[in-house]
XYZ file of C-alpha atoms in Angstrom:
494
model
C 124.672 90.155 101.052
C 123.306 90.724 97.550
C 122.852 94.424 96.838
C 119.770 95.167 94.774
C 118.193 98.235 93.249
C 114.570 98.689 92.216
C 112.291 100.974 90.254
C 109.401 99.924 92.524
C 109.731 103.022 94.649
C 108.335 103.263 98.200
C 105.502 105.553 99.271
C 107.477 107.870 101.532
C 110.170 110.488 100.956
C 112.539 112.321 103.263
C 114.735 115.382 103.403
C 118.406 115.001 102.591
C 119.211 116.141 106.117
C 117.172 113.291 107.598
C 119.111 110.732 105.588
C 122.435 112.271 106.564
C 121.456 112.437 110.232
C 120.074 108.931 110.605
C 121.950 106.728 108.130
C 124.571 105.824 110.736
C 121.985 104.890 113.344
C 120.021 102.890 110.767
C 123.200 101.020 109.857
C 123.875 100.282 113.532
C 120.338 98.983 114.088
C 120.773 96.796 111.012
C 123.995 95.271 112.322
C 126.389 97.116 110.041
C 128.226 100.448 109.754
C 128.742 103.421 107.442
C 131.824 101.898 105.865
C 129.819 98.874 104.799
C 127.048 101.145 103.490
C 129.533 102.893 101.205
C 130.652 99.529 99.856
C 127.050 98.514 99.303
C 126.219 101.783 97.535
C 129.136 101.353 95.155
C 128.191 97.727 94.548
C 124.570 98.610 93.755
C 125.635 101.191 91.167
C 128.157 98.758 89.697
C 125.442 96.107 89.457
C 123.270 98.515 87.476
C 126.144 99.235 85.064
C 126.972 95.558 84.657
C 123.318 94.665 84.015
C 122.678 97.432 81.493
C 125.927 98.161 79.665
C 128.287 95.846 77.781
C 131.835 95.178 78.879
C 132.982 97.108 75.815
C 131.716 100.299 77.471
C 134.342 102.866 78.393
C 133.388 104.394 81.720
C 134.320 107.808 83.049
C 133.773 108.281 86.778
C 133.790 111.914 87.940
C 134.470 112.423 91.646
C 134.210 115.237 94.177
C 135.491 115.760 97.697
C 133.076 113.941 100.031
C 131.565 110.527 100.617
C 129.919 110.636 97.185
C 133.460 110.474 95.794
C 134.029 107.364 97.900
C 131.011 105.744 96.256
C 132.498 106.688 92.898
C 135.883 105.134 93.575
C 134.223 101.904 94.646
C 132.193 101.841 91.416
C 135.327 102.556 89.406
C 137.324 99.748 91.007
C 134.479 97.235 90.681
C 134.082 98.134 87.003
C 137.841 97.883 86.428
C 137.967 94.435 88.022
C 135.026 93.336 85.874
C 136.852 94.205 82.654
C 135.497 97.657 81.819
C 137.839 100.352 80.574
C 137.709 102.936 83.381
C 139.094 106.422 83.969
C 138.418 108.523 87.074
C 138.317 112.309 86.624
C 138.922 114.015 89.975
C 137.442 117.516 90.194
C 138.856 117.989 93.691
C 142.155 116.663 95.022
C 141.463 113.079 96.193
C 144.389 113.327 98.625
C 142.146 115.524 100.764
C 139.465 112.867 101.166
C 138.988 111.541 104.668
C 137.581 108.457 106.367
C 135.798 105.858 104.269
C 136.077 107.983 101.115
C 139.862 108.160 101.505
C 139.958 104.388 101.991
C 137.942 103.840 98.802
C 140.346 106.107 96.896
C 143.374 104.216 98.167
C 141.890 100.933 96.928
C 141.316 102.169 93.365
C 143.998 100.765 91.066
C 143.043 102.320 87.737
C 143.759 105.422 85.694
C 143.148 108.841 87.235
C 143.152 112.275 85.557
C 142.672 115.756 86.938
C 141.357 117.650 83.917
C 138.687 116.769 81.367
C 140.929 118.133 78.624
C 143.413 115.330 79.370
C 141.128 112.613 77.979
C 139.366 111.888 74.708
C 135.734 112.158 75.756
C 134.552 110.580 72.504
C 135.801 107.167 73.598
C 133.455 107.018 76.591
C 129.890 105.733 76.521
C 129.036 106.003 80.237
C 129.794 108.719 82.785
C 129.216 108.232 86.521
C 128.497 111.347 88.588
C 130.045 111.023 92.054
C 130.799 114.701 92.664
C 128.211 115.969 95.164
C 125.676 113.909 97.095
C 122.899 114.762 99.513
C 124.775 117.687 101.023
C 124.744 119.911 97.948
C 123.019 123.283 97.988
C 123.687 126.579 96.291
C 125.891 127.152 93.241
C 128.258 124.777 91.480
C 131.935 125.818 91.436
C 132.975 127.262 88.088
C 135.304 124.415 87.121
C 132.581 121.872 87.938
C 130.053 123.810 85.858
C 132.404 123.833 82.862
C 132.919 120.097 83.160
C 129.203 119.359 83.446
C 128.355 121.630 80.518
C 130.712 119.573 78.385
C 129.406 116.219 79.631
C 125.779 117.283 79.197
C 126.515 118.048 75.568
C 127.924 114.598 74.784
C 125.917 111.524 73.703
C 126.640 109.681 76.951
C 124.682 107.578 79.383
C 124.936 109.591 82.617
C 124.492 107.734 85.906
C 124.192 109.797 89.099
C 125.108 108.255 92.441
C 122.477 109.152 95.052
C 121.725 112.679 93.729
C 122.589 114.387 90.429
C 125.273 116.917 91.285
C 123.640 120.347 91.382
C 120.287 119.236 92.779
C 119.256 120.138 96.319
C 117.772 116.819 97.422
C 115.508 118.456 100.009
C 114.015 121.414 98.148
C 114.384 120.271 94.545
C 116.279 123.453 93.636
C 118.507 122.980 90.585
C 121.769 124.854 90.101
C 122.869 126.152 86.720
C 124.877 123.525 84.770
C 123.566 120.627 86.906
C 124.551 117.266 85.473
C 121.550 115.820 83.624
C 121.394 112.148 84.543
C 119.950 109.399 82.400
C 119.539 107.304 85.550
C 119.934 108.133 89.229
C 120.584 105.349 91.727
C 119.667 106.842 95.084
C 120.552 105.192 98.371
C 118.799 104.237 101.633
C 115.561 106.236 101.123
C 113.849 108.505 98.616
C 114.834 112.160 98.878
C 111.837 114.404 98.275
C 113.720 116.956 96.179
C 114.383 114.379 93.463
C 110.673 113.869 92.817
C 109.328 117.261 91.756
C 109.860 120.240 89.491
C 112.908 120.661 87.276
C 114.825 118.159 89.416
C 112.849 115.347 87.785
C 114.467 116.130 84.440
C 117.915 116.056 86.050
C 117.224 112.725 87.770
C 116.023 110.777 84.732
C 115.033 107.218 85.614
C 115.048 106.914 89.407
C 116.118 103.699 91.116
C 116.459 102.989 94.837
C 119.067 100.800 96.514
C 118.095 100.703 100.187
C 121.442 99.096 101.172
C 119.667 96.765 103.576
C 118.816 99.462 106.126
C 115.469 100.842 104.946
C 113.369 99.086 107.586
C 115.547 100.399 110.393
C 115.583 103.860 108.841
C 111.781 103.990 108.736
C 111.579 103.238 112.451
C 113.846 106.197 113.213
C 112.478 108.926 110.946
C 109.086 110.414 110.099
C 108.754 111.010 106.376
C 108.445 114.614 105.233
C 106.289 113.657 102.220
C 104.274 110.773 100.891
C 104.690 109.395 97.386
C 101.483 107.408 97.074
C 101.464 104.582 94.561
C 98.873 103.289 92.138
C 97.460 100.607 94.420
C 96.975 102.937 97.383
C 95.334 105.654 95.326
C 93.077 103.341 93.332
C 91.818 101.806 96.570
C 90.504 105.273 97.527
C 88.259 105.670 94.454
C 84.603 106.477 95.174
C 82.447 103.368 95.004
C 78.877 102.998 93.770
C 76.293 100.737 95.352
C 74.262 98.663 92.917
C 71.068 100.465 93.959
C 72.482 104.019 93.943
C 71.135 106.881 91.844
C 72.518 110.117 90.466
C 71.612 112.371 93.389
C 73.783 110.244 95.677
C 76.922 111.006 93.668
C 77.050 114.741 94.090
C 76.177 117.839 92.108
C 79.108 119.838 90.718
C 78.502 123.465 89.742
C 81.191 124.920 87.472
C 81.393 128.694 87.090
C 83.324 130.342 84.272
C 83.455 130.579 80.523
C 83.486 134.269 79.715
C 83.056 135.531 76.153
C 85.466 133.663 73.895
C 86.462 131.193 76.637
C 83.700 128.609 76.529
C 86.170 125.797 75.954
C 87.735 126.002 79.421
C 84.487 125.560 81.332
C 83.306 122.852 78.926
C 86.498 120.856 79.497
C 86.173 121.126 83.271
C 82.495 120.173 83.160
C 82.991 117.110 80.982
C 85.872 116.016 83.217
C 83.510 116.153 86.206
C 81.050 113.941 84.347
C 83.699 111.483 83.160
C 85.071 111.067 86.683
C 81.733 110.053 88.145
C 79.760 113.074 89.372
C 76.038 112.356 89.408
C 74.978 115.815 88.229
C 76.948 118.608 86.591
C 75.742 122.179 86.086
C 77.543 124.992 84.312
C 77.076 128.699 84.939
C 78.584 130.532 81.984
C 78.268 133.761 80.022
C 74.907 133.944 78.199
C 76.752 134.086 74.869
C 78.208 130.614 75.528
C 75.269 128.463 76.590
C 74.697 126.835 73.213
C 78.332 126.002 72.471
C 78.958 124.604 75.994
C 75.910 122.365 75.740
C 76.470 121.294 72.138
C 77.467 117.635 71.914
C 77.385 117.048 75.682
C 73.712 117.110 76.480
C 74.219 115.557 79.920
C 75.320 118.981 81.160
C 72.850 121.474 82.628
C 74.014 124.792 81.205
C 72.831 128.175 82.493
C 73.632 131.583 81.081
C 74.184 134.023 83.944
C 74.539 137.765 83.540
C 75.619 138.628 87.076
C 76.407 137.209 90.485
C 72.824 137.270 91.703
C 71.832 134.776 89.014
C 74.087 132.213 90.727
C 72.035 132.055 93.937
C 69.504 129.371 92.900
C 72.295 127.278 91.361
C 74.443 127.467 94.488
C 71.570 126.131 96.600
C 71.646 122.854 94.661
C 75.417 122.382 94.476
C 77.513 119.944 96.492
C 80.758 121.575 95.344
C 81.674 124.559 93.173
C 84.519 124.743 90.649
C 85.332 128.411 90.096
C 87.623 129.901 87.502
C 88.055 128.070 84.174
C 87.657 130.762 81.521
C 86.218 133.172 84.113
C 88.064 136.156 82.689
C 89.218 139.310 84.435
C 86.498 141.761 83.436
C 83.472 143.000 85.414
C 81.478 139.833 84.668
C 84.213 137.588 86.036
C 84.700 139.773 89.083
C 80.974 139.782 89.895
C 80.788 135.998 89.823
C 83.967 135.630 91.865
C 82.744 137.989 94.576
C 79.360 136.251 94.811
C 80.915 132.808 95.237
C 84.120 133.295 97.184
C 82.509 133.565 100.616
C 80.060 130.696 100.209
C 80.226 127.852 102.720
C 80.035 125.277 99.902
C 83.297 123.402 99.188
C 85.244 125.161 96.439
C 87.841 124.276 93.840
C 89.498 127.453 92.537
C 91.520 127.462 89.332
C 92.739 129.733 86.533
C 91.207 133.234 86.662
C 89.625 132.366 89.990
C 93.176 132.279 91.361
C 94.022 135.557 89.704
C 91.026 137.218 91.390
C 91.966 135.570 94.682
C 95.506 136.954 94.494
C 93.962 140.460 94.399
C 91.382 139.711 97.102
C 93.055 137.238 99.497
C 90.664 135.453 101.846
C 90.541 132.193 103.769
C 87.906 129.505 103.349
C 86.843 126.582 105.503
C 86.898 123.944 102.766
C 88.583 124.567 99.465
C 91.263 123.486 96.991
C 93.539 125.879 95.094
C 95.277 124.613 91.933
C 98.022 127.064 90.898
C 100.799 126.575 88.405
C 104.073 128.329 89.234
C 103.052 131.751 87.887
C 99.747 131.717 89.755
C 101.522 130.523 92.891
C 103.838 133.516 92.812
C 100.867 135.851 92.476
C 99.109 134.175 95.406
C 102.240 134.691 97.506
C 102.689 138.371 96.715
C 101.044 139.235 100.056
C 103.318 136.909 102.028
C 106.077 138.272 104.218
C 108.222 135.232 103.398
C 110.769 135.351 100.582
C 110.883 132.314 98.300
C 113.168 130.830 95.757
C 110.629 129.682 93.195
C 112.548 126.415 92.809
C 111.652 125.495 96.409
C 108.262 124.107 95.518
C 107.710 122.560 98.957
C 108.045 125.886 100.737
C 105.828 127.671 98.205
C 103.012 125.124 98.373
C 103.063 125.024 102.166
C 103.012 128.807 102.484
C 100.037 129.122 100.122
C 98.212 126.465 102.134
C 98.866 128.320 105.386
C 98.068 131.739 103.960
C 94.719 130.698 102.487
C 93.813 127.731 104.772
C 93.538 125.560 101.681
C 94.488 122.257 100.168
C 96.933 123.304 97.444
C 98.042 121.627 94.234
C 101.256 123.187 92.981
C 101.130 121.883 89.434
C 104.094 120.814 87.362
C 106.331 117.741 87.113
C 105.800 115.857 90.356
C 102.851 118.044 91.376
C 102.742 118.747 95.104
C 99.509 118.385 97.058
C 99.517 119.769 100.590
C 97.133 120.822 103.318
C 99.931 122.567 105.180
C 100.667 119.519 107.325
C 100.565 116.574 104.932
C 102.322 116.703 101.569
C 102.032 114.170 98.768
C 104.205 114.135 95.652
C 102.344 112.928 92.594
C 104.078 110.198 90.617
C 102.051 110.218 87.391
C 102.212 112.539 84.384
C 103.790 113.202 81.023
C 105.472 116.003 79.120
C 102.450 115.789 76.796
C 100.498 117.649 79.494
C 102.119 120.933 78.427
C 98.975 121.655 76.435
C 95.994 124.003 76.669
C 93.076 122.913 78.819
C 94.868 120.353 80.993
C 94.350 122.374 84.169
C 90.632 122.758 83.414
C 90.285 118.980 83.189
C 92.061 118.570 86.534
C 89.801 121.046 88.337
C 86.732 119.174 87.073
C 88.055 115.847 88.364
C 88.849 117.297 91.798
C 85.377 118.803 92.048
C 83.806 115.497 91.038
C 85.598 113.479 93.715
C 84.727 115.982 96.429
C 81.099 115.913 95.263
C 81.154 112.128 95.590
C 82.039 112.430 99.262
C 85.825 112.346 99.407
C 87.734 114.542 101.857
C 89.479 117.374 100.012
C 93.111 116.261 100.488
C 92.373 112.650 99.533
C 90.194 113.728 96.611
C 92.925 115.995 95.290
C 95.643 113.341 95.569
C 93.472 110.893 93.637
C 92.426 113.435 91.017
C 95.963 114.603 90.298
C 97.157 111.024 89.958
C 94.330 109.933 87.638
C 94.771 113.084 85.561
C 98.468 112.302 85.062
C 97.887 108.602 84.450
C 95.253 109.350 81.818
C 97.749 111.647 80.105
C 100.418 108.941 80.139
C 98.047 106.516 78.466
C 96.831 109.046 75.921
C 100.436 109.960 75.105
C 101.140 106.450 73.818
C 99.991 107.754 70.441
C 102.470 110.633 70.634
C 103.258 113.380 73.149
C 103.184 116.288 70.745
C 99.704 117.262 69.659
C 97.879 115.460 72.463
C 94.732 117.371 73.440
C 93.065 117.741 76.798
C 89.974 116.015 75.373
C 92.111 112.950 74.603
C 92.166 112.242 78.337
C 88.436 111.653 78.740
C 88.203 108.060 77.566
C 91.147 107.154 79.773
C 89.764 108.972 82.815
C 86.567 107.003 82.552
C 88.444 103.718 82.308
C 90.718 104.481 85.275
C 87.913 105.693 87.540
C 86.076 102.441 86.727
């Protein structure tokens, strides 16, 4: 059968343990076996190399001590037979391989070396990582780290087989000196740890070769995470009837903007407008009313001196966004304390999260939007100990602790309600810029105001936020501003 790979990735992801546990059964249900799957995996990676790199390429395949090494030897032999110049660097004695991996090693007829110092690395243009696969966790051995440090410093195309060596494919944790892949060809199913946090940088371009067993695998295993695509998310956008009017599309109240921080609440408020909210009100420090309103006269801006001044505004709100520019002084604390126990749906961001970390409560209907630092502060009351690289565990614990939908922001942002988890697939490095989180909180509030359930609204908002950034970044990643997203948000929301 023809072995294909694709960048059209499916909408579900699994733990590495699930793939290890069920790949044999999936092969059996598909009328094949694990030995054939190894051959197919090696063939898929070879096909990628043949399609994307000229025969003049010198290829270095680096192998380990498990089945990932077997994949590597198959790639090496296929490349050798196709006319590539190939060398295999063995980081562990290949004589100790067993089963299908040992068979693949015995079939390799090319050059083999046991130390990186024994070859001229400058002659190679492609390196294939076949050292550790889905089973890796913990710390790389010292000799492997030294090798990877050298390879990472060379101008090479780096192709990882299944998982970049050093990445925990379940948690996304990344070991020091992990090989940084240009492209990762993963096998059978998506592993959730490849899709979020620092692991995304190690993975590079992600391709999937399902080896002809994906349909059987899906019948055997329940996905640990979703990875919703553009079509699914766009189908969930709020719709407007031709005869609708503004009061039918929700009223977002945004609270924040302390002295000197008017920009944060203005960004969040305009984002709520641009993503379709019918009415948007802002409660801000009295010093800021003019500058928040200036140039965006569709906003209803109120200067509030204390928490009591919020009461008439809360009565009109469909949803409240609390925190952008709120500050950590007495004014910010008074507004936080007045709002935090309301029964209105809440979106809490920025300084709202900082106040929450000091005054932990649960709420019936809210969304929390921490970045990593805020997440650690929210978890300071938890009895559980976390490696901050395990983003799945952190997001789930925050959700349980606060009874909230949680967005753990960052590459491959995680959205969870404690039971369901979605990994966002949009975004850009250009988003490392002031005000981006304020824009996101405004979009989430807008979609909830328009009637969407909190988890669905948050998935959609995070995706549109990232997609707008991707489109805005076409003019350059560095120097992109949060306000550059607005025209794109409007176009995507439709």
